[in-house]
PDB file of C-alpha atoms in Angstrom:
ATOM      1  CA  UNK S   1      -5.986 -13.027   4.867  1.00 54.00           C
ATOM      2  CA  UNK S   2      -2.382 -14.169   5.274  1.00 60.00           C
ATOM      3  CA  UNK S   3       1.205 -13.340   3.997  1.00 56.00           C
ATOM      4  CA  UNK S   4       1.589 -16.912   1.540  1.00 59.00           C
ATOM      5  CA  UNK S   5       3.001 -15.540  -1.776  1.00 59.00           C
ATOM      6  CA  UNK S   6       3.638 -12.052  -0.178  1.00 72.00           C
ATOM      7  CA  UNK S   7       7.105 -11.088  -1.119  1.00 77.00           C
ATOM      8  CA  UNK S   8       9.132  -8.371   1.057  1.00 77.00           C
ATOM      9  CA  UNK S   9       8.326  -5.669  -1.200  1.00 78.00           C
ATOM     10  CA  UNK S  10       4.776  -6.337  -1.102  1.00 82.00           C
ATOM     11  CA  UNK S  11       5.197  -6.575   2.687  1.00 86.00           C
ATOM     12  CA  UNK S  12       6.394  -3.166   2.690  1.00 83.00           C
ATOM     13  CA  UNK S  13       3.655  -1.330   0.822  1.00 87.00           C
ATOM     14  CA  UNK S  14       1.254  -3.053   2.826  1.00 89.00           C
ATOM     15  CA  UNK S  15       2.847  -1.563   5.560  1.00 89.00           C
ATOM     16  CA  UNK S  16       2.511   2.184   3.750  1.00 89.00           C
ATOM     17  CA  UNK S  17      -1.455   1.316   3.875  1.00 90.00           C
ATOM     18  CA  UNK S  18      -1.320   0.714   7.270  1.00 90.00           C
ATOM     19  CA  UNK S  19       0.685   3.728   8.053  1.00 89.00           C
ATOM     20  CA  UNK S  20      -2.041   5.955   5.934  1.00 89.00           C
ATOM     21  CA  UNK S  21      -4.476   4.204   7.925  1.00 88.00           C
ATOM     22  CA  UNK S  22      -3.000   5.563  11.020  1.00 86.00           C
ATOM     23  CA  UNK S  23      -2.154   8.769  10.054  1.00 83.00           C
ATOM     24  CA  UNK S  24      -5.693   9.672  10.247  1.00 82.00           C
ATOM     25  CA  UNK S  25      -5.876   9.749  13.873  1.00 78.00           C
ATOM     26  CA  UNK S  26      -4.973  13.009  14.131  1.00 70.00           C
ATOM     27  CA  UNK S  27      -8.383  13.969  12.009  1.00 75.00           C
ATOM     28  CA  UNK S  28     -10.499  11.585  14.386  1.00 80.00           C
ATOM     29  CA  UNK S  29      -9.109  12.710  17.574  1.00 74.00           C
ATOM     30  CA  UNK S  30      -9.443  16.189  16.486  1.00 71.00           C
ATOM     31  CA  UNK S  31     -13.737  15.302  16.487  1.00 78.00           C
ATOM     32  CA  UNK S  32     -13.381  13.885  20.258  1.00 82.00           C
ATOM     33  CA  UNK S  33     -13.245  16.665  22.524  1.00 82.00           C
ATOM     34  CA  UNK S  34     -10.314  16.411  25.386  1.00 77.00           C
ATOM     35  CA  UNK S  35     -13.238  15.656  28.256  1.00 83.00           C
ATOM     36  CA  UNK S  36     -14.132  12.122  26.512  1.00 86.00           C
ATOM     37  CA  UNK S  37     -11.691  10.046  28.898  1.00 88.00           C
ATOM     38  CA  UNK S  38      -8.636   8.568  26.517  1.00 85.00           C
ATOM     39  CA  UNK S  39      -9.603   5.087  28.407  1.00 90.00           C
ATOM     40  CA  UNK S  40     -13.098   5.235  26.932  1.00 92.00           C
ATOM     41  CA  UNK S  41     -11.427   6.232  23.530  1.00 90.00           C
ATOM     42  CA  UNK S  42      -9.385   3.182  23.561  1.00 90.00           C
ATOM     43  CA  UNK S  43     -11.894   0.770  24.996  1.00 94.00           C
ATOM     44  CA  UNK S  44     -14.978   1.771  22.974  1.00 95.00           C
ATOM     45  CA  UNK S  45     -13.081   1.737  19.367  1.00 94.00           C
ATOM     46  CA  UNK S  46     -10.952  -1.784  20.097  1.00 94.00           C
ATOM     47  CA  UNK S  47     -13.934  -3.468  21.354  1.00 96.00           C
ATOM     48  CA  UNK S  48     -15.860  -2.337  18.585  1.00 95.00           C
ATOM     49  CA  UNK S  49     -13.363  -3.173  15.927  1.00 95.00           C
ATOM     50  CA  UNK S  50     -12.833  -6.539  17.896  1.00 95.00           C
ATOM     51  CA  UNK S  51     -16.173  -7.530  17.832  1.00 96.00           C
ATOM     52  CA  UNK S  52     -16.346  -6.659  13.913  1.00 95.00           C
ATOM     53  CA  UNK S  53     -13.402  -8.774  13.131  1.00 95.00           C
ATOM     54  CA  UNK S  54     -14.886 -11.522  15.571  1.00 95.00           C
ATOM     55  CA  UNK S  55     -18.388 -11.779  13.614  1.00 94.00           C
ATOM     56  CA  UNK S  56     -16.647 -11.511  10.529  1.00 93.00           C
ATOM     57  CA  UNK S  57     -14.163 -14.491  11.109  1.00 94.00           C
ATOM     58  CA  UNK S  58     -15.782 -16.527  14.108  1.00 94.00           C
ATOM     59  CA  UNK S  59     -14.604 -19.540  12.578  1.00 94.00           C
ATOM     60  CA  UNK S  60     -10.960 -18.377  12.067  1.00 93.00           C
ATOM     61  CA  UNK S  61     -10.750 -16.893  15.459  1.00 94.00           C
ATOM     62  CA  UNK S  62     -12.512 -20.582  17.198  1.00 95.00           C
ATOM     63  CA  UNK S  63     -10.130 -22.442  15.190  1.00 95.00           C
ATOM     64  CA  UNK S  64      -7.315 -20.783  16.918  1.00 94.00           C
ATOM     65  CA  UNK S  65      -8.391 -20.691  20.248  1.00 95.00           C
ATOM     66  CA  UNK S  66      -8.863 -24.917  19.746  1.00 94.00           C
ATOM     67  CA  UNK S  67      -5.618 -25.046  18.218  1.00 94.00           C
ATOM     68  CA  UNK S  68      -3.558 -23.036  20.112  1.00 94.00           C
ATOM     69  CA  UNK S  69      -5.274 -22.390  23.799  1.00 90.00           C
ATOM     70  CA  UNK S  70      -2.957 -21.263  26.024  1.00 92.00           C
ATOM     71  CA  UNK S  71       0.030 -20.478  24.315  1.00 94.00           C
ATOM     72  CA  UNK S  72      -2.418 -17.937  22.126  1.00 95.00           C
ATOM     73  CA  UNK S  73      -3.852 -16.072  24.799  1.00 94.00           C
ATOM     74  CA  UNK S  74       0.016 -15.438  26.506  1.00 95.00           C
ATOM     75  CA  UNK S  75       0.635 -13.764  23.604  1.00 96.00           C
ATOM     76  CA  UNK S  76      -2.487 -12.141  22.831  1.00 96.00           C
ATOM     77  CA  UNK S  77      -2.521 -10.815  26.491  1.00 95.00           C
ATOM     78  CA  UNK S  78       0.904  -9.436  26.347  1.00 96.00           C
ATOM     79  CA  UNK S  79       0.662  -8.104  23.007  1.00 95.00           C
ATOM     80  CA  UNK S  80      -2.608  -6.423  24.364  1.00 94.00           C
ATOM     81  CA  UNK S  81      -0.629  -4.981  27.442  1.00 94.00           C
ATOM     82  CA  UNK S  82       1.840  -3.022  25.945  1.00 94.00           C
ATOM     83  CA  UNK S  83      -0.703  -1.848  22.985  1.00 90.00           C
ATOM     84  CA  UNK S  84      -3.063   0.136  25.439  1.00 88.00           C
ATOM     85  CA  UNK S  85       0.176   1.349  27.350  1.00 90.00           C
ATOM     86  CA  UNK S  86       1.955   2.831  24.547  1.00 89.00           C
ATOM     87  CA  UNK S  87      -1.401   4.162  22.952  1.00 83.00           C
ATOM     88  CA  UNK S  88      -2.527   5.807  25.956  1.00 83.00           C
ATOM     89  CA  UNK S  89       0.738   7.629  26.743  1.00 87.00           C
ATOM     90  CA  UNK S  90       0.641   8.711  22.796  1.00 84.00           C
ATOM     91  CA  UNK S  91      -2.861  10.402  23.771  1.00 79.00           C
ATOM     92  CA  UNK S  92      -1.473  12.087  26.928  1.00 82.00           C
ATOM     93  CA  UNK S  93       1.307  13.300  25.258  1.00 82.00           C
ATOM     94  CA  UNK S  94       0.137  14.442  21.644  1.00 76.00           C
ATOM     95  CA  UNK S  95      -2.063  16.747  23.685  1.00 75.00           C
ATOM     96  CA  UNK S  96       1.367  18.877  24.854  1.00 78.00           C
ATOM     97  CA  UNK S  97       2.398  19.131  20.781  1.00 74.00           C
ATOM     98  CA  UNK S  98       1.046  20.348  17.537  1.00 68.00           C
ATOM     99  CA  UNK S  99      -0.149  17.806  14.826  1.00 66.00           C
ATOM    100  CA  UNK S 100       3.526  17.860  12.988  1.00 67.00           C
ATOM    101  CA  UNK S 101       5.847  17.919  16.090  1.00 72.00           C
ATOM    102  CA  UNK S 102       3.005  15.043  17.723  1.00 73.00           C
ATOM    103  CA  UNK S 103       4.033  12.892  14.235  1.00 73.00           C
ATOM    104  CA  UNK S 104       7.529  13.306  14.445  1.00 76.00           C
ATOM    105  CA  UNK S 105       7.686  12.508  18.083  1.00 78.00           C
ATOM    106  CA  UNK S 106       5.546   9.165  17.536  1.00 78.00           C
ATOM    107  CA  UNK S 107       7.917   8.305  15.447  1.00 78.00           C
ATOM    108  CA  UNK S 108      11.386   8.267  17.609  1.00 79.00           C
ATOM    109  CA  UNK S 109      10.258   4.557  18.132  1.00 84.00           C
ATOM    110  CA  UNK S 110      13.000   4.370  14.885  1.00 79.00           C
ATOM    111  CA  UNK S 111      15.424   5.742  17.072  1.00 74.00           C
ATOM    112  CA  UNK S 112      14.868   3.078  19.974  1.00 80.00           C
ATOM    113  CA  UNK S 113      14.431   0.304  18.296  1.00 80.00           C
ATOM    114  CA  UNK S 114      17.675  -0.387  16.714  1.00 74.00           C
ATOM    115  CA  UNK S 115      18.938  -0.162  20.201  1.00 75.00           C
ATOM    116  CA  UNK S 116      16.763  -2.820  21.428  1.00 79.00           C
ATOM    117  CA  UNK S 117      17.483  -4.974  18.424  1.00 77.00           C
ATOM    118  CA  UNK S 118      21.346  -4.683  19.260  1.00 72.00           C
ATOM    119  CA  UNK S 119      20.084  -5.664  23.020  1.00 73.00           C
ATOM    120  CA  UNK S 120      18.601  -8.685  21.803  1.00 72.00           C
ATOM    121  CA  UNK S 121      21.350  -9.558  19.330  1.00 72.00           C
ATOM    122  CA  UNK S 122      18.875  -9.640  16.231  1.00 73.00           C
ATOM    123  CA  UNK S 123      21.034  -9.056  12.736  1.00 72.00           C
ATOM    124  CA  UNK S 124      19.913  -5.770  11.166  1.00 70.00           C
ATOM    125  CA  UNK S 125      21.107  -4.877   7.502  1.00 75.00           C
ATOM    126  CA  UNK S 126      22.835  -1.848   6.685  1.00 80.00           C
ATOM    127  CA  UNK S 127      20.292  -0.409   4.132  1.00 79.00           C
ATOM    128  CA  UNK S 128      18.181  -0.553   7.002  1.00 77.00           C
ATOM    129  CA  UNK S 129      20.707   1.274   9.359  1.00 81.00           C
ATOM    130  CA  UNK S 130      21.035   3.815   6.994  1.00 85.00           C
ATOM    131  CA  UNK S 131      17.456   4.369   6.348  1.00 84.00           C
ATOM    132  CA  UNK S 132      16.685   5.002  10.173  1.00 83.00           C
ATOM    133  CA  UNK S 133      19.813   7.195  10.623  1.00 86.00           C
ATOM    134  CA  UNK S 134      17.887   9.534   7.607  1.00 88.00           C
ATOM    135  CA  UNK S 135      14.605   9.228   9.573  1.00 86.00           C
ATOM    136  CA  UNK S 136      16.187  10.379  12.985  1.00 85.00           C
ATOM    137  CA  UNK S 137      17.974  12.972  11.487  1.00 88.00           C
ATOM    138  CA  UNK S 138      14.743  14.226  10.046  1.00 86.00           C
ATOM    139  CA  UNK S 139      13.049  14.088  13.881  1.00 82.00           C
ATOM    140  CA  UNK S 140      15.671  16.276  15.325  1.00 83.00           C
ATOM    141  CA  UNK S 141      15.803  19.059  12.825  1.00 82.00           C
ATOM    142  CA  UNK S 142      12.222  19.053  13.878  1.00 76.00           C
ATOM    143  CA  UNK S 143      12.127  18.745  17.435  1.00 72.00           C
ATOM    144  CA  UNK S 144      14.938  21.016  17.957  1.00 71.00           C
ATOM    145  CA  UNK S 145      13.600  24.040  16.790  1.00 65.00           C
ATOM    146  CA  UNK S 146       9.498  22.733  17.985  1.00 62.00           C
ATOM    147  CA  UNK S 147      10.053  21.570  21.263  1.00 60.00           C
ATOM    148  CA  UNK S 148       9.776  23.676  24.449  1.00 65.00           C
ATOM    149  CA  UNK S 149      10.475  23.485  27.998  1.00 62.00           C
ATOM    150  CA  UNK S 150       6.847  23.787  28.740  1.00 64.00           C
ATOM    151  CA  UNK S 151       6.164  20.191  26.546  1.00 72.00           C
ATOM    152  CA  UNK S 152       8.568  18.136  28.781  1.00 77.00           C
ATOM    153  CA  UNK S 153       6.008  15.883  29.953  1.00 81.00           C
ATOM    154  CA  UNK S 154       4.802  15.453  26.741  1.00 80.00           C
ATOM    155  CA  UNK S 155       8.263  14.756  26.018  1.00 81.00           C
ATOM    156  CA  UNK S 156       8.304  12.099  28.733  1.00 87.00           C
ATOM    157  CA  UNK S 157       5.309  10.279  27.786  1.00 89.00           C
ATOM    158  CA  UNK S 158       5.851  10.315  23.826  1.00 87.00           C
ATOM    159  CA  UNK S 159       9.207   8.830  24.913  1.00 87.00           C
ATOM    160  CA  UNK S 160       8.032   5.821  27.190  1.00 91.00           C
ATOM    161  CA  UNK S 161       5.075   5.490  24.610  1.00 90.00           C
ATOM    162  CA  UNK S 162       7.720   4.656  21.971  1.00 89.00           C
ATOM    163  CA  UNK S 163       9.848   2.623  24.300  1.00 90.00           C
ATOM    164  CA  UNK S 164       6.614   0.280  25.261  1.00 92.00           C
ATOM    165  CA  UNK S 165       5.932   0.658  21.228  1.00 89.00           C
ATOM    166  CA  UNK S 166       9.278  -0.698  20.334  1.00 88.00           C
ATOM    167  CA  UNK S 167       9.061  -3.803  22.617  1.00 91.00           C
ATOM    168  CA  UNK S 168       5.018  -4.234  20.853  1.00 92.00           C
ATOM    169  CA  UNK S 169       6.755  -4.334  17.295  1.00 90.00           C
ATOM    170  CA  UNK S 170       9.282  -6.969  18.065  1.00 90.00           C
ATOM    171  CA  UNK S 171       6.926  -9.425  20.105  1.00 93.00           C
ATOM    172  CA  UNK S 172       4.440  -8.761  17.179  1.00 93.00           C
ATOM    173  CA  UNK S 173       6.767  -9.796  14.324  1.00 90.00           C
ATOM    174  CA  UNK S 174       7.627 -12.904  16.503  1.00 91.00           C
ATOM    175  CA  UNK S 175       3.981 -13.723  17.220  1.00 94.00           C
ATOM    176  CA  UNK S 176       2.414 -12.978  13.379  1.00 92.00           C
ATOM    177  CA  UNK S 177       4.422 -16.154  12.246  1.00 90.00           C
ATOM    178  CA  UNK S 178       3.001 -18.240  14.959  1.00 92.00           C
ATOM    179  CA  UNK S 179      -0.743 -17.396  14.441  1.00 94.00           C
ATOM    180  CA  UNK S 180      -3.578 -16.991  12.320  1.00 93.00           C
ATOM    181  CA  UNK S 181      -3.627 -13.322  11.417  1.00 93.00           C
ATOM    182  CA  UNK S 182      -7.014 -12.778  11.767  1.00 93.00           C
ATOM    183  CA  UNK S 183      -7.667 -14.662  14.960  1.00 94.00           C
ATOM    184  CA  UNK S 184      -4.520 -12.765  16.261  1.00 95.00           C
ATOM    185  CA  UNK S 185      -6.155  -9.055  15.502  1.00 95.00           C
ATOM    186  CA  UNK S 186      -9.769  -9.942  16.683  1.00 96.00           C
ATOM    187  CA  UNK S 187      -8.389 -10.667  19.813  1.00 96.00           C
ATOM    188  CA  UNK S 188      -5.624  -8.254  20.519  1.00 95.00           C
ATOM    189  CA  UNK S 189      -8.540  -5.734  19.707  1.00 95.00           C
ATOM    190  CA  UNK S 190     -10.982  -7.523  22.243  1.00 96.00           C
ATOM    191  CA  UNK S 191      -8.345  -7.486  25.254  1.00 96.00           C
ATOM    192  CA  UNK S 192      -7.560  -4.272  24.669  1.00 94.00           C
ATOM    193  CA  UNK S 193     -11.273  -2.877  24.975  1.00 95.00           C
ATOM    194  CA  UNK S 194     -11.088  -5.486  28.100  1.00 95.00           C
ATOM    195  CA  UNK S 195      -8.080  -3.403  29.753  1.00 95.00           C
ATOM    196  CA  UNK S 196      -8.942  -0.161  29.063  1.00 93.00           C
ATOM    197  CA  UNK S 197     -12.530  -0.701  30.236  1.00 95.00           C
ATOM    198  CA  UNK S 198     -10.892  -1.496  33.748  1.00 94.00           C
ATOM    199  CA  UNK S 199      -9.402   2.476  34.115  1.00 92.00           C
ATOM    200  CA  UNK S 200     -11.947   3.758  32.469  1.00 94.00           C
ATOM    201  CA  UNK S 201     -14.487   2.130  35.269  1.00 95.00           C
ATOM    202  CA  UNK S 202     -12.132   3.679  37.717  1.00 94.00           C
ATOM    203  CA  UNK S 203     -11.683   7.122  36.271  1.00 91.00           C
ATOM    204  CA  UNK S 204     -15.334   7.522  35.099  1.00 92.00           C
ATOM    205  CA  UNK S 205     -17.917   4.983  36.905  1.00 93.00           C
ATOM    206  CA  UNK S 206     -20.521   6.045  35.080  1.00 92.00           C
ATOM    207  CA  UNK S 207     -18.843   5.426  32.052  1.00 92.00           C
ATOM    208  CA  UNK S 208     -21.034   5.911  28.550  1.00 92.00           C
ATOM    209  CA  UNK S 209     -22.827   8.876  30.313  1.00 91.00           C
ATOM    210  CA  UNK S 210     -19.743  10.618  30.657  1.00 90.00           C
ATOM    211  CA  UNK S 211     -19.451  11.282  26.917  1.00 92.00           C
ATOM    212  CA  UNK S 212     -21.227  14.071  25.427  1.00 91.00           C
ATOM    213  CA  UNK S 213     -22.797  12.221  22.551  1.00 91.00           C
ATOM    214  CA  UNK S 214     -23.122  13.968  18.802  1.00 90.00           C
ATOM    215  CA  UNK S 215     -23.070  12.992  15.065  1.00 89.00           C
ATOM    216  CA  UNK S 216     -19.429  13.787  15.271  1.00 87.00           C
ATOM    217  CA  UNK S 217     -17.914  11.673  17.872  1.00 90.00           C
ATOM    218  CA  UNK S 218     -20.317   8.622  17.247  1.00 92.00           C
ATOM    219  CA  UNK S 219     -18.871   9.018  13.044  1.00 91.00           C
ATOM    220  CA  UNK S 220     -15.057   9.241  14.694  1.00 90.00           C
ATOM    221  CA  UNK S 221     -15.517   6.307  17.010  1.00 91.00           C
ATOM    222  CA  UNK S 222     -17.073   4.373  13.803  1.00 92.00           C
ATOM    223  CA  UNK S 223     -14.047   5.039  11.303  1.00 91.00           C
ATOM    224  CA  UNK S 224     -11.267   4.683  13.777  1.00 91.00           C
ATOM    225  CA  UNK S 225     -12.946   1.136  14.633  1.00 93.00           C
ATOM    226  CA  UNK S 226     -12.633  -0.033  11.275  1.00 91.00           C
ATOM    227  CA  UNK S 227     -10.030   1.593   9.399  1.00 90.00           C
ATOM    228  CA  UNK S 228      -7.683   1.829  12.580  1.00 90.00           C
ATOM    229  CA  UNK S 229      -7.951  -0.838  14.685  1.00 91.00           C
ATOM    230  CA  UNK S 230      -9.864  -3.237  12.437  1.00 92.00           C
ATOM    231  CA  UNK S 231      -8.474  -3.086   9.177  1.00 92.00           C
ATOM    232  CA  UNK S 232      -5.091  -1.531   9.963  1.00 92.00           C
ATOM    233  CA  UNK S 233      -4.109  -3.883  12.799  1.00 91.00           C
ATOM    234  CA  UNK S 234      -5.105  -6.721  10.449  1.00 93.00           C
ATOM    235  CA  UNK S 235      -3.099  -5.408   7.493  1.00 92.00           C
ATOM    236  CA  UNK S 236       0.075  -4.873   9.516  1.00 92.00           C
ATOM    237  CA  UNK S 237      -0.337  -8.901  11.609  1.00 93.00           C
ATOM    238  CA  UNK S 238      -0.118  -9.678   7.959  1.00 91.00           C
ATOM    239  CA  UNK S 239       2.748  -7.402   6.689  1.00 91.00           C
ATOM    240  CA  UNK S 240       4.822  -8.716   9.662  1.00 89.00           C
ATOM    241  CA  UNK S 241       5.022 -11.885   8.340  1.00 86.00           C
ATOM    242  CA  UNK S 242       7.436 -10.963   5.625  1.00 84.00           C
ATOM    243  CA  UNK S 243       8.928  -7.962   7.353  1.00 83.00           C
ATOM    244  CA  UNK S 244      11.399  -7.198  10.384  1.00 82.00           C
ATOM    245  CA  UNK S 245      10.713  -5.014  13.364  1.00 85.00           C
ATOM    246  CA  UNK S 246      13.304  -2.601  12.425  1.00 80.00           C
ATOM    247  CA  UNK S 247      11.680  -2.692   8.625  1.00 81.00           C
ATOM    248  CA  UNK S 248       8.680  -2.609   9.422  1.00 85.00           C
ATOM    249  CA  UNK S 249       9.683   0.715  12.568  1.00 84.00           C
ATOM    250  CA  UNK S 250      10.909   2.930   9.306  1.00 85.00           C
ATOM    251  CA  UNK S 251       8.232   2.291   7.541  1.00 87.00           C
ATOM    252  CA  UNK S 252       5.685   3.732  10.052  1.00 87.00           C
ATOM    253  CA  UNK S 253       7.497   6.689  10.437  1.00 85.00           C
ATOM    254  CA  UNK S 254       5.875   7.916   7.107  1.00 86.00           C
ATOM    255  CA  UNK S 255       2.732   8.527   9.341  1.00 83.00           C
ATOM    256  CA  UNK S 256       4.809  11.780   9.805  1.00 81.00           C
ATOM    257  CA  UNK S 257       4.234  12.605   5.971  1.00 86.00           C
ATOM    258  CA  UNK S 258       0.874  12.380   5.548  1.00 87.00           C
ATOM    259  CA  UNK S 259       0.211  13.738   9.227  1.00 82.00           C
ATOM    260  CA  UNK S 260       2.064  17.111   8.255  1.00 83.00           C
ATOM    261  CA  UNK S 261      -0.047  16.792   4.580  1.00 87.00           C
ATOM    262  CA  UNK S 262      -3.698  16.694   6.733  1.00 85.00           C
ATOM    263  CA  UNK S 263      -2.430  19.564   8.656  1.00 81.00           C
ATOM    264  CA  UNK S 264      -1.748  21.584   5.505  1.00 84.00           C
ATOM    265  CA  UNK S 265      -4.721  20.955   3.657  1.00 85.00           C
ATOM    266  CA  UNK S 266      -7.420  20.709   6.330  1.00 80.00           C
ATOM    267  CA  UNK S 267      -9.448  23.143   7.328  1.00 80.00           C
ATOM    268  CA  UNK S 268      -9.032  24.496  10.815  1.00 75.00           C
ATOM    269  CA  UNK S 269     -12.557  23.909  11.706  1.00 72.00           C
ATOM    270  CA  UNK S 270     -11.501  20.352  11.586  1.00 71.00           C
ATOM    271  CA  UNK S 271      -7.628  19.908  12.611  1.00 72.00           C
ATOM    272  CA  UNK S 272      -4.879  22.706  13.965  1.00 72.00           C
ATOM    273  CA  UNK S 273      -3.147  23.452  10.745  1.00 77.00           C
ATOM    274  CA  UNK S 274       0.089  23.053  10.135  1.00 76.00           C
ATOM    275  CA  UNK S 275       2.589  25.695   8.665  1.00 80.00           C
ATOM    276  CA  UNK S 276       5.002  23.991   6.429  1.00 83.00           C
ATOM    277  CA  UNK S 277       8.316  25.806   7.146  1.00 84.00           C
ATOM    278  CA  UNK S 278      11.689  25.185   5.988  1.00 86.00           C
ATOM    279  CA  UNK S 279      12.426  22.755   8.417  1.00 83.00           C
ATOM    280  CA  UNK S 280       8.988  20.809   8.551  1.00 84.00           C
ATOM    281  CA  UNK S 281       9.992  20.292   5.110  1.00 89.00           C
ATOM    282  CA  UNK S 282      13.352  19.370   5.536  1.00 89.00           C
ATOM    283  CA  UNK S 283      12.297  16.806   7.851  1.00 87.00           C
ATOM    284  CA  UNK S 284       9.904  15.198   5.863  1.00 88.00           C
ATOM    285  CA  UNK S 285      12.375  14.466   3.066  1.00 92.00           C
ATOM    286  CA  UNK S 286      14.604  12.693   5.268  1.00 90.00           C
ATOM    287  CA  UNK S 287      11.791  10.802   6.034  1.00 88.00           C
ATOM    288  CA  UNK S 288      10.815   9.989   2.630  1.00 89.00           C
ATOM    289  CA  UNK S 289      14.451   9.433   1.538  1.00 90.00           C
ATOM    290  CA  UNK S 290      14.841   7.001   4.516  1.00 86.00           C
ATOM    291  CA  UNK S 291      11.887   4.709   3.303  1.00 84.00           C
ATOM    292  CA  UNK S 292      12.733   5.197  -0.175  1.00 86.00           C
ATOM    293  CA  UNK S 293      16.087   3.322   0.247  1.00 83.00           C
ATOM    294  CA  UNK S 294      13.951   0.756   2.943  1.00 76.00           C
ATOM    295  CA  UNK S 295      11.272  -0.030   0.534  1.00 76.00           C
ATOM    296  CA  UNK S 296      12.933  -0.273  -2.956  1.00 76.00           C
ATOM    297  CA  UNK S 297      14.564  -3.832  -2.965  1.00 66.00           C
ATOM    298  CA  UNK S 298      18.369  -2.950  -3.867  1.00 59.00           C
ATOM    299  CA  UNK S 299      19.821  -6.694  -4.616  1.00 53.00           C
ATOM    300  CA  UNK S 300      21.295  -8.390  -1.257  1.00 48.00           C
ATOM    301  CA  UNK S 301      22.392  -6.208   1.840  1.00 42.00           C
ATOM    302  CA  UNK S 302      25.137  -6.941   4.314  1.00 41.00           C
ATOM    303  CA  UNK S 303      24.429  -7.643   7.482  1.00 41.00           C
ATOM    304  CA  UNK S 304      26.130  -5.517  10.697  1.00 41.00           C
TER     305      UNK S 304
END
């Protein structure tokens, strides 16, 4: 599974899959109650979607490891890192914010980004700038009215979780060129499950007995193993070969859409619902307007 004959366009709506993909976390964690430690979470679904990927594509991933040795696992490591860092301080700090405000804070990465791209000195065209202005502007008619003095260390750890997120994308667009895609997501997924597992230990020695066990959280754990980390991660190594960090940064951001549409149109029983109100709504257009003018190729951009 790799990018050859992918086109940018293609790239992109690869990239919407993933996002769908992801916006389902909001449904899964909703099924694992807030005593199942977030380190188990995160080590029990990577390793599992790891080891799937692994069996799957032994050869792939072997081949890799033979070819590349070192050089693979610096990457893999630090890609790895920063993953479970910015993933755990998304579950700490959704758990301060309602399913849309949780979705339009994830996604203030857009804002951050550009910011480290200027840092860095990478070019970034002006369709693009104009398509994350849209999205931010969408976040803050949001947040403004959502946010509360009570969620400000939610607000703290949404905000270093996009930071550490930001960093991720850019290092991943760097290494998906380098590597075999699906040697690269077996084993970002299996060093993951590796770190977490370490605070988990910690937290919770006696680890798998902490969880309280049903049909729910065993079918949760299942999906977000394959369609999140397995499939997902997969689909977006791939994507990144064609796309930029900043590209690829507004694209994600639709995760807000279709987390606001599960929150409308699922039961309570399942998720909090969401109550679509004027400026929910206005946010999500921006959104939608700012990877409308991302994703449709226009002819040649300028560069800033």
């Amino acid at each position: 599974m790799e990018a050859k004959g992918m086109n940018v366009f293609q790239a992109n709506i690869c990239l919407l899959c993933v996002t769908f993909c992801w916006s389902t976390e909001v449904i899964l964690f909703a099924c694992i109650p807030d005593t199942v430690s977030p380190f188990a979470t995160t080590c029990i679904t990577s390793l599992v979607g790891g080891i799937l990927l692994f069996l799957c594509f032994a050869r792939k991933v072997i081949e890799a490891i033979k070819k590349h040795g070192k050089r693979l696992f610096k990457y893999v490591l630090s890609l790895a890192a920063m993953n479970t860092v910015y993933n755990l301080l998304y579950i700490f700090g959704l758990r301060y914010f309602d399913v849309s405000t949780g979705a339009f804070m994830i996604s203030m990465t857009v804002v951050i980004l550009p910011v480290i791209l200027l840092t860095l000195r990478k070019k970034t065209s002006i369709k693009t700038w104009l398509s994350a202005g849209l999205v931010f502007a969408g976040i803050i008619i949001v947040l403004m009215r959502n946010a509360s003095i009570g969620q400000s260390w939610g607000l703290v750890f949404m905000i270093l979780g996009c930071l550490v997120r930001a960093f991720f994308i850019v290092l991943l667009n760097k290494t998906a060129s380098l590597f075999d895609s699906l040697a690269l997501s077996s084993l970002i997924s299996l060093s993951v499950g590796a770190i977490a597992f370490i605070p988990w230990l910690i937290s919770q020695p006696v680890l798998f007995a902490a969880i309280p066990w049903n049909k729910e959280i065993i079918a949760s754990i299942a999906i977000y193993s394959y369609f999140v980390v397995a499939l997902a991660q997969t689909l977006n190594i791939v994507a990144q070969k064609k796309s930029t960090p900043a590209n690829a940064t507004i694209i994600y951001s639709m995760e807000i859409v279709f987390s606001v549409i599960w929150g409308a149109i699922l039961p309570a029983s399942i998720i909090t619902p969401v109550k679509i109100t004027g400026l929910i709504l206005a946010g999500v257009i921006l959104v939608v307007l700012g990877n409308i003018i991302e994703i449709i190729p226009l002819g040649r951009t300028d560069e800033t």
